[in-house]
């Protein structure tokens, strides 16, 4: 089972999607009814995987319950049962026009643009929208290079899924770093640039370099930290080890570090299986040797990692290998959420059980956290205060920076799975970030998202 990995053998990246997966040697091991479900559901929620994931990360004796199998292959219950039957029958009938229509209908019910992603965080420079940038929290700008808008996986819980299905307008991505640099020059409060996608490490090193180099200019000395969000270390560690331009990539990391920046790879790790192969560990060692630092983040997901033991292994192994535990997210209100979501109280219990089982070196992790419109909302406990059971909450990041880390409370709800289902506790009428009912809305910034007016 080792034909695609191993240090020094320079295996070729071999991705699979719906139309090519039947060429994978493992396809035959999937029972027929599951294969049909993969085909039907992936018309709505496409998938992408690769030979390394199939060979090294999935335990085929444990399918369909193997967590990496669940993560990579669409599953029947990701769709509403009626939608599933309708789509399956349309597929069988061969009515392509009707099928395309129905796919669109089902997708648009899946909240493709959560938390004002497209409309509220897009900044302007001299009155013009700057392509490829989002700026929500004062100190951090997100940057979307156009060449990095695909990913190693198309996780169906990810808010990026509309861009993978081609329903999102990708013209927002940036062809070069020019607009970003101009914007940063005018924003000395920005200390962090987070290069994201998709997955920027999908790009060849030479392409990534064209985006990174301009950030090292002396005029941008206020940009202290450069982050790259990536799944490559988990799903294609060869990118850091044996790909033709792997060594060039590491030299590029060194140049960023030598220029005085902190370089952080924000590694998407959903399960400790991603840390187990020798080559995955080798990739982490090679990154550490450049002076860059890997941090790990993932949502907590039913069927995948809804078990404190998984997080215990992920965090402790991560620390040992040089990857710092960073965020545990709550699965977002988009895509196949009903398949992956768990009640907030359960997410909190998993976090606390895992957190209490590790040493302080792993307790750099924060969570469970919801990326919602007002900011990153941390569930900090389920206390009973003056006879009322509540969720204790805090904003780890806030559109209005002054609210960071100020405790607030929501009524306890054992079934709530997302922030929008919560209501203020203690009979209060609003959360701290909600508009006051009589707020003066006649100011010049009326109707403007706060991050656009620099508040
Ligand atoms: C999470 C996030 C960031 C980064 O926040 P950190 O807490 O600094 O990691 C920046 N922008 C957006 C929109 C985010 O969701
Ligand atoms: S960005 Fe991360 S979570 Fe989203 S599809 Fe890619 S690997 Fe999955």
GROMACS .gro file of C-alpha atoms and ligand atoms in nm:
model
  478
    1UNK     CA    1   0.000   0.000   0.000
    2UNK     CA    2   0.300   0.223  -0.025
    3UNK     CA    3   0.318   0.303  -0.393
    4UNK     CA    4   0.259   0.675  -0.366
    5UNK     CA    5   0.466   0.786  -0.073
    6UNK     CA    6   0.804   0.747   0.081
    7UNK     CA    7   1.085   0.995   0.110
    8UNK     CA    8   1.302   1.025  -0.197
    9UNK     CA    9   1.079   0.836  -0.440
   10UNK     CA   10   0.926   1.163  -0.571
   11UNK     CA   11   0.572   1.036  -0.622
   12UNK     CA   12   0.351   1.235  -0.856
   13UNK     CA   13   0.048   1.415  -0.721
   14UNK     CA   14  -0.253   1.224  -0.842
   15UNK     CA   15  -0.584   1.394  -0.760
   16UNK     CA   16  -0.926   1.233  -0.801
   17UNK     CA   17  -1.272   1.378  -0.841
   18UNK     CA   18  -1.613   1.243  -0.939
   19UNK     CA   19  -1.518   1.171  -1.297
   20UNK     CA   20  -1.183   1.006  -1.224
   21UNK     CA   21  -1.233   0.828  -0.893
   22UNK     CA   22  -1.329   0.502  -1.066
   23UNK     CA   23  -0.966   0.479  -1.178
   24UNK     CA   24  -0.840   0.469  -0.819
   25UNK     CA   25  -0.730   0.119  -0.711
   26UNK     CA   26  -0.943   0.151  -0.397
   27UNK     CA   27  -1.269   0.236  -0.575
   28UNK     CA   28  -1.362  -0.133  -0.601
   29UNK     CA   29  -1.344  -0.163  -0.225
   30UNK     CA   30  -1.638   0.072  -0.181
   31UNK     CA   31  -1.973  -0.114  -0.176
   32UNK     CA   32  -2.196  -0.042  -0.476
   33UNK     CA   33  -2.467   0.149  -0.289
   34UNK     CA   34  -2.206   0.380  -0.136
   35UNK     CA   35  -2.053   0.439  -0.478
   36UNK     CA   36  -2.389   0.548  -0.613
   37UNK     CA   37  -2.429   0.784  -0.315
   38UNK     CA   38  -2.084   0.932  -0.381
   39UNK     CA   39  -2.189   0.997  -0.740
   40UNK     CA   40  -2.530   1.145  -0.656
   41UNK     CA   41  -2.421   1.370  -0.368
   42UNK     CA   42  -2.107   1.492  -0.543
   43UNK     CA   43  -2.325   1.651  -0.810
   44UNK     CA   44  -2.420   1.898  -0.537
   45UNK     CA   45  -2.115   1.886  -0.315
   46UNK     CA   46  -1.813   1.793  -0.524
   47UNK     CA   47  -1.516   1.615  -0.373
   48UNK     CA   48  -1.147   1.602  -0.438
   49UNK     CA   49  -0.896   1.363  -0.293
   50UNK     CA   50  -0.562   1.216  -0.396
   51UNK     CA   51  -0.372   0.890  -0.405
   52UNK     CA   52  -0.169   0.966  -0.093
   53UNK     CA   53  -0.487   1.019   0.112
   54UNK     CA   54  -0.632   0.692  -0.022
   55UNK     CA   55  -0.312   0.496   0.044
   56UNK     CA   56  -0.191   0.636   0.372
   57UNK     CA   57  -0.472   0.808   0.558
   58UNK     CA   58  -0.780   0.590   0.501
   59UNK     CA   59  -0.809   0.255   0.675
   60UNK     CA   60  -1.007   0.062   0.413
   61UNK     CA   61  -1.097  -0.212   0.660
   62UNK     CA   62  -1.298   0.047   0.849
   63UNK     CA   63  -1.498   0.212   0.571
   64UNK     CA   64  -1.749   0.372   0.563
   65UNK     CA   65  -1.688   0.477   0.925
   66UNK     CA   66  -1.321   0.556   0.883
   67UNK     CA   67  -1.300   0.931   0.958
   68UNK     CA   68  -1.079   1.022   0.663
   69UNK     CA   69  -1.308   0.826   0.430
   70UNK     CA   70  -1.608   1.018   0.569
   71UNK     CA   71  -1.418   1.341   0.527
   72UNK     CA   72  -1.319   1.280   0.168
   73UNK     CA   73  -1.622   1.108   0.017
   74UNK     CA   74  -1.972   1.256   0.004
   75UNK     CA   75  -2.227   1.057   0.191
   76UNK     CA   76  -2.599   1.003   0.129
   77UNK     CA   77  -2.716   1.172   0.448
   78UNK     CA   78  -2.540   1.497   0.356
   79UNK     CA   79  -2.851   1.570   0.153
   80UNK     CA   80  -3.209   1.593   0.261
   81UNK     CA   81  -3.366   1.247   0.187
   82UNK     CA   82  -3.618   1.392  -0.061
   83UNK     CA   83  -3.350   1.587  -0.245
   84UNK     CA   84  -3.138   1.276  -0.259
   85UNK     CA   85  -3.412   1.069  -0.421
   86UNK     CA   86  -3.501   1.346  -0.667
   87UNK     CA   87  -3.141   1.388  -0.777
   88UNK     CA   88  -3.078   1.016  -0.797
   89UNK     CA   89  -3.384   0.966  -1.016
   90UNK     CA   90  -3.290   1.260  -1.240
   91UNK     CA   91  -2.943   1.113  -1.279
   92UNK     CA   92  -3.088   0.774  -1.370
   93UNK     CA   93  -3.328   0.934  -1.618
   94UNK     CA   94  -3.049   1.125  -1.791
   95UNK     CA   95  -3.246   1.454  -1.800
   96UNK     CA   96  -2.946   1.685  -1.782
   97UNK     CA   97  -3.135   2.013  -1.795
   98UNK     CA   98  -3.368   1.924  -1.510
   99UNK     CA   99  -3.073   1.785  -1.315
  100UNK     CA  100  -2.873   2.109  -1.346
  101UNK     CA  101  -3.175   2.306  -1.229
  102UNK     CA  102  -3.230   2.082  -0.928
  103UNK     CA  103  -2.859   2.094  -0.832
  104UNK     CA  104  -2.877   2.471  -0.824
  105UNK     CA  105  -3.192   2.468  -0.611
  106UNK     CA  106  -3.041   2.231  -0.354
  107UNK     CA  107  -2.715   2.428  -0.338
  108UNK     CA  108  -2.882   2.762  -0.285
  109UNK     CA  109  -3.056   2.618   0.022
  110UNK     CA  110  -2.714   2.544   0.174
  111UNK     CA  111  -2.623   2.898   0.279
  112UNK     CA  112  -2.333   2.943   0.040
  113UNK     CA  113  -2.228   3.282   0.180
  114UNK     CA  114  -2.228   3.270   0.559
  115UNK     CA  115  -2.139   3.563   0.787
  116UNK     CA  116  -2.138   3.838   0.527
  117UNK     CA  117  -1.823   3.690   0.374
  118UNK     CA  118  -1.871   3.856   0.037
  119UNK     CA  119  -2.060   4.171   0.113
  120UNK     CA  120  -1.915   4.303   0.437
  121UNK     CA  121  -1.542   4.253   0.455
  122UNK     CA  122  -1.431   4.388   0.118
  123UNK     CA  123  -1.222   4.701   0.164
  124UNK     CA  124  -1.179   5.002  -0.060
  125UNK     CA  125  -0.874   5.194  -0.166
  126UNK     CA  126  -0.932   5.543  -0.304
  127UNK     CA  127  -1.296   5.453  -0.360
  128UNK     CA  128  -1.219   5.136  -0.556
  129UNK     CA  129  -1.269   4.779  -0.437
  130UNK     CA  130  -0.934   4.605  -0.397
  131UNK     CA  131  -0.955   4.261  -0.557
  132UNK     CA  132  -0.856   3.960  -0.349
  133UNK     CA  133  -0.869   4.120  -0.005
  134UNK     CA  134  -1.095   4.086   0.296
  135UNK     CA  135  -1.041   4.296   0.603
  136UNK     CA  136  -1.263   4.214   0.899
  137UNK     CA  137  -1.042   4.239   1.206
  138UNK     CA  138  -0.819   4.545   1.236
  139UNK     CA  139  -0.483   4.370   1.255
  140UNK     CA  140  -0.531   4.101   0.992
  141UNK     CA  141  -0.593   4.119   0.618
  142UNK     CA  142  -0.693   3.809   0.425
  143UNK     CA  143  -0.549   3.778   0.077
  144UNK     CA  144  -0.683   3.549  -0.199
  145UNK     CA  145  -0.434   3.496  -0.484
  146UNK     CA  146  -0.619   3.390  -0.798
  147UNK     CA  147  -0.378   3.104  -0.868
  148UNK     CA  148  -0.451   2.943  -0.532
  149UNK     CA  149  -0.830   2.920  -0.535
  150UNK     CA  150  -0.858   2.544  -0.540
  151UNK     CA  151  -0.779   2.306  -0.257
  152UNK     CA  152  -0.643   1.960  -0.179
  153UNK     CA  153  -0.985   1.866  -0.050
  154UNK     CA  154  -1.328   2.014  -0.106
  155UNK     CA  155  -1.444   1.972   0.250
  156UNK     CA  156  -1.821   2.000   0.238
  157UNK     CA  157  -1.831   2.177   0.576
  158UNK     CA  158  -1.600   2.451   0.447
  159UNK     CA  159  -1.738   2.795   0.365
  160UNK     CA  160  -1.523   2.779   0.053
  161UNK     CA  161  -1.739   2.511  -0.111
  162UNK     CA  162  -1.928   2.751  -0.341
  163UNK     CA  163  -1.602   2.849  -0.504
  164UNK     CA  164  -1.522   2.483  -0.568
  165UNK     CA  165  -1.857   2.421  -0.734
  166UNK     CA  166  -1.816   2.722  -0.958
  167UNK     CA  167  -2.121   2.901  -0.815
  168UNK     CA  168  -1.914   3.178  -0.666
  169UNK     CA  169  -1.776   3.461  -0.868
  170UNK     CA  170  -1.402   3.406  -0.845
  171UNK     CA  171  -1.312   3.736  -1.005
  172UNK     CA  172  -1.270   3.865  -0.650
  173UNK     CA  173  -0.930   3.689  -0.637
  174UNK     CA  174  -0.610   3.885  -0.704
  175UNK     CA  175  -0.378   3.823  -0.999
  176UNK     CA  176  -0.086   3.993  -0.826
  177UNK     CA  177   0.010   4.155  -0.497
  178UNK     CA  178  -0.005   4.514  -0.629
  179UNK     CA  179  -0.342   4.607  -0.480
  180UNK     CA  180  -0.257   4.435  -0.154
  181UNK     CA  181   0.069   4.625  -0.117
  182UNK     CA  182  -0.097   4.959  -0.194
  183UNK     CA  183  -0.369   4.884   0.061
  184UNK     CA  184  -0.120   4.778   0.329
  185UNK     CA  185   0.083   5.096   0.281
  186UNK     CA  186  -0.226   5.292   0.381
  187UNK     CA  187  -0.305   5.066   0.675
  188UNK     CA  188  -0.026   5.073   0.932
  189UNK     CA  189  -0.257   4.900   1.184
  190UNK     CA  190  -0.229   4.576   0.986
  191UNK     CA  191   0.032   4.344   1.138
  192UNK     CA  192  -0.080   4.019   0.977
  193UNK     CA  193  -0.142   3.908   0.620
  194UNK     CA  194  -0.313   3.572   0.587
  195UNK     CA  195  -0.271   3.425   0.241
  196UNK     CA  196  -0.559   3.192   0.185
  197UNK     CA  197  -0.777   3.039  -0.085
  198UNK     CA  198  -0.845   2.758  -0.156
  199UNK     CA  199  -0.497   2.650  -0.069
  200UNK     CA  200  -0.199   2.874  -0.161
  201UNK     CA  201   0.036   2.573  -0.157
  202UNK     CA  202  -0.150   2.440  -0.463
  203UNK     CA  203   0.055   2.705  -0.645
  204UNK     CA  204   0.397   2.628  -0.777
  205UNK     CA  205   0.672   2.785  -0.567
  206UNK     CA  206   0.759   3.038  -0.838
  207UNK     CA  207   0.397   3.161  -0.844
  208UNK     CA  208   0.371   3.184  -0.467
  209UNK     CA  209   0.696   3.377  -0.465
  210UNK     CA  210   0.546   3.648  -0.687
  211UNK     CA  211   0.282   3.708  -0.422
  212UNK     CA  212   0.513   3.681  -0.120
  213UNK     CA  213   0.820   3.880  -0.224
  214UNK     CA  214   0.642   4.219  -0.244
  215UNK     CA  215   0.539   4.179   0.121
  216UNK     CA  216   0.903   4.187   0.225
  217UNK     CA  217   0.949   4.546   0.105
  218UNK     CA  218   1.085   4.787   0.369
  219UNK     CA  219   0.772   5.009   0.343
  220UNK     CA  220   0.572   4.718   0.482
  221UNK     CA  221   0.771   4.675   0.800
  222UNK     CA  222   0.444   4.699   0.999
  223UNK     CA  223   0.344   4.366   0.846
  224UNK     CA  224   0.514   4.143   1.101
  225UNK     CA  225   0.340   3.813   1.041
  226UNK     CA  226   0.270   3.631   0.718
  227UNK     CA  227   0.041   3.334   0.741
  228UNK     CA  228  -0.039   3.075   0.478
  229UNK     CA  229  -0.353   2.865   0.526
  230UNK     CA  230  -0.298   2.514   0.392
  231UNK     CA  231  -0.411   2.154   0.387
  232UNK     CA  232  -0.096   2.042   0.203
  233UNK     CA  233   0.097   1.937   0.513
  234UNK     CA  234  -0.181   1.692   0.600
  235UNK     CA  235  -0.298   1.577   0.256
  236UNK     CA  236   0.012   1.615   0.038
  237UNK     CA  237   0.322   1.644   0.257
  238UNK     CA  238   0.527   1.566  -0.054
  239UNK     CA  239   0.477   1.936  -0.134
  240UNK     CA  240   0.731   2.005   0.141
  241UNK     CA  241   0.948   1.697   0.091
  242UNK     CA  242   0.980   1.551  -0.257
  243UNK     CA  243   0.793   1.762  -0.516
  244UNK     CA  244   1.028   1.909  -0.776
  245UNK     CA  245   0.999   2.253  -0.621
  246UNK     CA  246   0.972   2.141  -0.255
  247UNK     CA  247   1.324   2.258  -0.173
  248UNK     CA  248   1.260   2.590  -0.350
  249UNK     CA  249   0.953   2.633  -0.130
  250UNK     CA  250   1.158   2.579   0.185
  251UNK     CA  251   1.418   2.829   0.061
  252UNK     CA  252   1.134   3.076   0.003
  253UNK     CA  253   1.017   3.024   0.362
  254UNK     CA  254   1.373   3.093   0.478
  255UNK     CA  255   1.386   3.417   0.281
  256UNK     CA  256   1.064   3.537   0.444
  257UNK     CA  257   1.204   3.450   0.788
  258UNK     CA  258   1.540   3.612   0.707
  259UNK     CA  259   1.356   3.929   0.606
  260UNK     CA  260   1.247   3.952   0.969
  261UNK     CA  261   0.891   3.825   0.933
  262UNK     CA  262   0.721   3.557   1.134
  263UNK     CA  263   0.598   3.295   0.887
  264UNK     CA  264   0.311   3.079   1.007
  265UNK     CA  265   0.161   2.788   0.816
  266UNK     CA  266  -0.197   2.757   0.935
  267UNK     CA  267  -0.237   2.383   0.890
  268UNK     CA  268  -0.586   2.242   0.839
  269UNK     CA  269  -0.573   1.922   1.041
  270UNK     CA  270  -0.904   1.747   1.097
  271UNK     CA  271  -0.780   1.421   1.244
  272UNK     CA  272  -0.461   1.285   1.402
  273UNK     CA  273  -0.434   1.028   1.120
  274UNK     CA  274  -0.292   1.316   0.918
  275UNK     CA  275   0.009   1.331   1.150
  276UNK     CA  276   0.090   0.961   1.155
  277UNK     CA  277   0.274   0.884   0.826
  278UNK     CA  278   0.651   0.923   0.836
  279UNK     CA  279   0.643   1.166   0.544
  280UNK     CA  280   0.387   1.388   0.723
  281UNK     CA  281   0.625   1.410   1.016
  282UNK     CA  282   0.919   1.472   0.787
  283UNK     CA  283   0.730   1.762   0.627
  284UNK     CA  284   0.682   1.921   0.970
  285UNK     CA  285   1.050   1.883   1.053
  286UNK     CA  286   1.151   2.042   0.725
  287UNK     CA  287   0.919   2.338   0.779
  288UNK     CA  288   1.049   2.390   1.133
  289UNK     CA  289   1.406   2.389   1.005
  290UNK     CA  290   1.330   2.698   0.793
  291UNK     CA  291   1.223   2.900   1.096
  292UNK     CA  292   0.856   2.894   0.992
  293UNK     CA  293   0.601   2.769   1.243
  294UNK     CA  294   0.303   2.540   1.182
  295UNK     CA  295  -0.020   2.603   1.370
  296UNK     CA  296  -0.312   2.363   1.361
  297UNK     CA  297  -0.681   2.440   1.330
  298UNK     CA  298  -0.997   2.246   1.255
  299UNK     CA  299  -1.366   2.243   1.318
  300UNK     CA  300  -1.508   1.978   1.548
  301UNK     CA  301  -1.714   1.752   1.322
  302UNK     CA  302  -1.960   1.472   1.384
  303UNK     CA  303  -1.843   1.140   1.233
  304UNK     CA  304  -1.487   1.274   1.207
  305UNK     CA  305  -1.341   1.404   1.531
  306UNK     CA  306  -1.630   1.419   1.780
  307UNK     CA  307  -1.416   1.235   2.030
  308UNK     CA  308  -1.178   1.391   2.286
  309UNK     CA  309  -0.925   1.114   2.220
  310UNK     CA  310  -0.883   1.236   1.861
  311UNK     CA  311  -0.806   1.590   1.980
  312UNK     CA  312  -0.578   1.462   2.253
  313UNK     CA  313  -0.369   1.279   1.996
  314UNK     CA  314  -0.379   1.567   1.747
  315UNK     CA  315  -0.261   1.827   1.998
  316UNK     CA  316   0.000   1.618   2.180
  317UNK     CA  317   0.149   1.473   1.862
  318UNK     CA  318   0.136   1.815   1.702
  319UNK     CA  319   0.331   1.971   1.987
  320UNK     CA  320   0.587   1.693   1.971
  321UNK     CA  321   0.635   1.745   1.597
  322UNK     CA  322   0.644   2.125   1.610
  323UNK     CA  323   0.283   2.209   1.517
  324UNK     CA  324   0.116   2.441   1.766
  325UNK     CA  325  -0.252   2.384   1.855
  326UNK     CA  326  -0.435   2.704   1.757
  327UNK     CA  327  -0.814   2.691   1.704
  328UNK     CA  328  -1.095   2.442   1.743
  329UNK     CA  329  -1.386   2.578   1.541
  330UNK     CA  330  -1.753   2.499   1.549
  331UNK     CA  331  -1.864   2.364   1.213
  332UNK     CA  332  -2.001   2.655   1.018
  333UNK     CA  333  -2.359   2.722   0.906
  334UNK     CA  334  -2.299   2.626   0.545
  335UNK     CA  335  -2.277   2.325   0.312
  336UNK     CA  336  -2.345   1.981   0.459
  337UNK     CA  337  -2.386   2.124   0.806
  338UNK     CA  338  -2.660   1.885   0.918
  339UNK     CA  339  -2.425   1.594   0.860
  340UNK     CA  340  -2.132   1.736   1.053
  341UNK     CA  341  -2.287   1.961   1.314
  342UNK     CA  342  -2.314   1.887   1.685
  343UNK     CA  343  -2.483   2.078   1.964
  344UNK     CA  344  -2.265   2.357   2.101
  345UNK     CA  345  -2.277   2.200   2.445
  346UNK     CA  346  -2.131   1.878   2.301
  347UNK     CA  347  -1.857   2.068   2.119
  348UNK     CA  348  -1.773   2.238   2.446
  349UNK     CA  349  -1.762   1.907   2.635
  350UNK     CA  350  -1.530   1.755   2.375
  351UNK     CA  351  -1.302   2.057   2.393
  352UNK     CA  352  -1.289   2.063   2.771
  353UNK     CA  353  -1.233   1.689   2.808
  354UNK     CA  354  -0.949   1.695   2.556
  355UNK     CA  355  -0.802   2.018   2.694
  356UNK     CA  356  -0.794   1.886   3.049
  357UNK     CA  357  -0.608   1.576   2.934
  358UNK     CA  358  -0.306   1.758   2.785
  359UNK     CA  359  -0.019   1.959   2.929
  360UNK     CA  360   0.003   2.335   2.911
  361UNK     CA  361   0.206   2.315   2.590
  362UNK     CA  362  -0.108   2.201   2.407
  363UNK     CA  363  -0.332   2.452   2.582
  364UNK     CA  364  -0.240   2.721   2.333
  365UNK     CA  365  -0.553   2.600   2.156
  366UNK     CA  366  -0.870   2.807   2.187
  367UNK     CA  367  -1.222   2.697   2.122
  368UNK     CA  368  -1.476   2.594   2.044
  369UNK     CA  369  -1.512   2.910   1.841
  370UNK     CA  370  -1.779   3.019   1.592
  371UNK     CA  371  -1.684   3.253   1.308
  372UNK     CA  372  -2.003   3.453   1.301
  373UNK     CA  373  -2.092   3.801   1.181
  374UNK     CA  374  -1.989   3.990   1.500
  375UNK     CA  375  -1.664   3.799   1.529
  376UNK     CA  376  -1.514   3.477   1.657
  377UNK     CA  377  -1.744   3.368   1.938
  378UNK     CA  378  -1.585   3.142   2.200
  379UNK     CA  379  -1.799   2.909   2.408
  380UNK     CA  380  -1.634   2.947   2.744
  381UNK     CA  381  -1.855   2.735   2.964
  382UNK     CA  382  -2.203   2.629   3.066
  383UNK     CA  383  -2.243   2.774   3.415
  384UNK     CA  384  -2.557   2.823   3.620
  385UNK     CA  385  -2.569   3.184   3.739
  386UNK     CA  386  -2.834   3.299   3.982
  387UNK     CA  387  -3.040   2.994   3.901
  388UNK     CA  388  -3.024   3.034   3.523
  389UNK     CA  389  -2.826   2.789   3.309
  390UNK     CA  390  -2.640   2.985   3.043
  391UNK     CA  391  -2.368   2.972   2.781
  392UNK     CA  392  -2.074   3.188   2.887
  393UNK     CA  393  -1.941   3.344   2.568
  394UNK     CA  394  -1.659   3.575   2.463
  395UNK     CA  395  -1.543   3.728   2.137
  396UNK     CA  396  -1.189   3.619   2.051
  397UNK     CA  397  -1.203   3.851   1.752
  398UNK     CA  398  -1.459   4.123   1.702
  399UNK     CA  399  -1.565   4.361   1.431
  400UNK     CA  400  -1.574   4.610   1.715
  401UNK     CA  401  -1.233   4.547   1.870
  402UNK     CA  402  -1.335   4.689   2.207
  403UNK     CA  403  -1.555   4.388   2.272
  404UNK     CA  404  -1.275   4.130   2.257
  405UNK     CA  405  -1.271   3.902   2.560
  406UNK     CA  406  -1.560   4.072   2.735
  407UNK     CA  407  -1.778   3.797   2.878
  408UNK     CA  408  -2.145   3.783   2.776
  409UNK     CA  409  -2.418   3.528   2.821
  410UNK     CA  410  -2.678   3.344   2.618
  411UNK     CA  411  -2.965   3.129   2.737
  412UNK     CA  412  -2.862   2.766   2.755
  413UNK     CA  413  -3.010   2.563   2.471
  414UNK     CA  414  -2.913   2.194   2.460
  415UNK     CA  415  -2.994   2.173   2.090
  416UNK     CA  416  -2.837   2.493   1.959
  417UNK     CA  417  -2.570   2.422   1.700
  418UNK     CA  418  -2.488   2.775   1.586
  419UNK     CA  419  -2.469   3.127   1.713
  420UNK     CA  420  -2.784   3.251   1.537
  421UNK     CA  421  -2.994   3.016   1.752
  422UNK     CA  422  -2.879   3.184   2.074
  423UNK     CA  423  -3.065   3.458   2.261
  424UNK     CA  424  -2.937   3.679   2.544
  425UNK     CA  425  -2.965   3.542   2.898
  426UNK     CA  426  -3.099   3.713   3.213
  427UNK     CA  427  -3.390   3.866   3.025
  428UNK     CA  428  -3.165   4.109   2.837
  429UNK     CA  429  -3.283   4.228   2.499
  430UNK     CA  430  -2.955   4.233   2.310
  431UNK     CA  431  -2.598   4.109   2.294
  432UNK     CA  432  -2.318   4.364   2.344
  433UNK     CA  433  -2.253   4.389   1.969
  434UNK     CA  434  -2.617   4.431   1.866
  435UNK     CA  435  -2.720   4.782   1.768
  436UNK     CA  436  -2.889   4.981   2.040
  437UNK     CA  437  -3.253   5.027   1.943
  438UNK     CA  438  -3.219   5.407   1.938
  439UNK     CA  439  -2.868   5.430   1.803
  440UNK     CA  440  -2.808   5.732   1.584
  441UNK     CA  441  -2.816   5.584   1.236
  442UNK     CA  442  -2.806   5.920   1.062
  443UNK     CA  443  -2.427   5.948   1.081
  444UNK     CA  444  -2.219   5.939   0.766
  445UNK     CA  445  -2.140   5.573   0.822
  446UNK     CA  446  -2.506   5.469   0.829
  447UNK     CA  447  -2.552   5.125   0.687
  448UNK     CA  448  -2.181   5.071   0.643
  449UNK     CA  449  -2.027   4.763   0.797
  450UNK     CA  450  -1.807   4.875   1.082
  451UNK     CA  451  -1.489   4.732   0.936
  452UNK     CA  452  -1.526   4.949   0.627
  453UNK     CA  453  -1.543   5.269   0.824
  454UNK     CA  454  -1.240   5.184   1.031
  455UNK     CA  455  -1.419   5.147   1.365
  456LIG     C1  456  -1.008   3.407   1.199
  456LIG     C2  457  -0.998   3.521   1.111
  456LIG     C3  458  -0.883   3.600   1.108
  456LIG     C4  459  -0.763   3.570   1.193
  456LIG     O1  460  -0.791   3.577   1.330
  456LIG     P1  461  -0.681   3.533   1.435
  456LIG     O2  462  -0.759   3.521   1.564
  456LIG     O3  463  -0.579   3.640   1.438
  456LIG     O4  464  -0.626   3.403   1.389
  456LIG     C5  465  -0.882   3.709   1.023
  456LIG     N1  466  -0.986   3.741   0.944
  456LIG     C6  467  -1.101   3.667   0.946
  456LIG     C7  468  -1.215   3.709   0.859
  456LIG     C8  469  -1.109   3.554   1.028
  456LIG     O5  470  -1.222   3.482   1.028
  457LIG     S1  471  -0.967   2.523   0.288
  457LIG    FE1  472  -0.939   2.363   0.444
  457LIG     S2  473  -1.144   2.321   0.519
  457LIG    FE2  474  -1.168   2.430   0.323
  457LIG     S3  475  -1.179   2.274   0.166
  457LIG    FE3  476  -0.966   2.325   0.184
  457LIG     S4  477  -0.882   2.179   0.333
  457LIG    FE4  478  -1.104   2.175   0.351
   0.00000   0.00000   0.00000
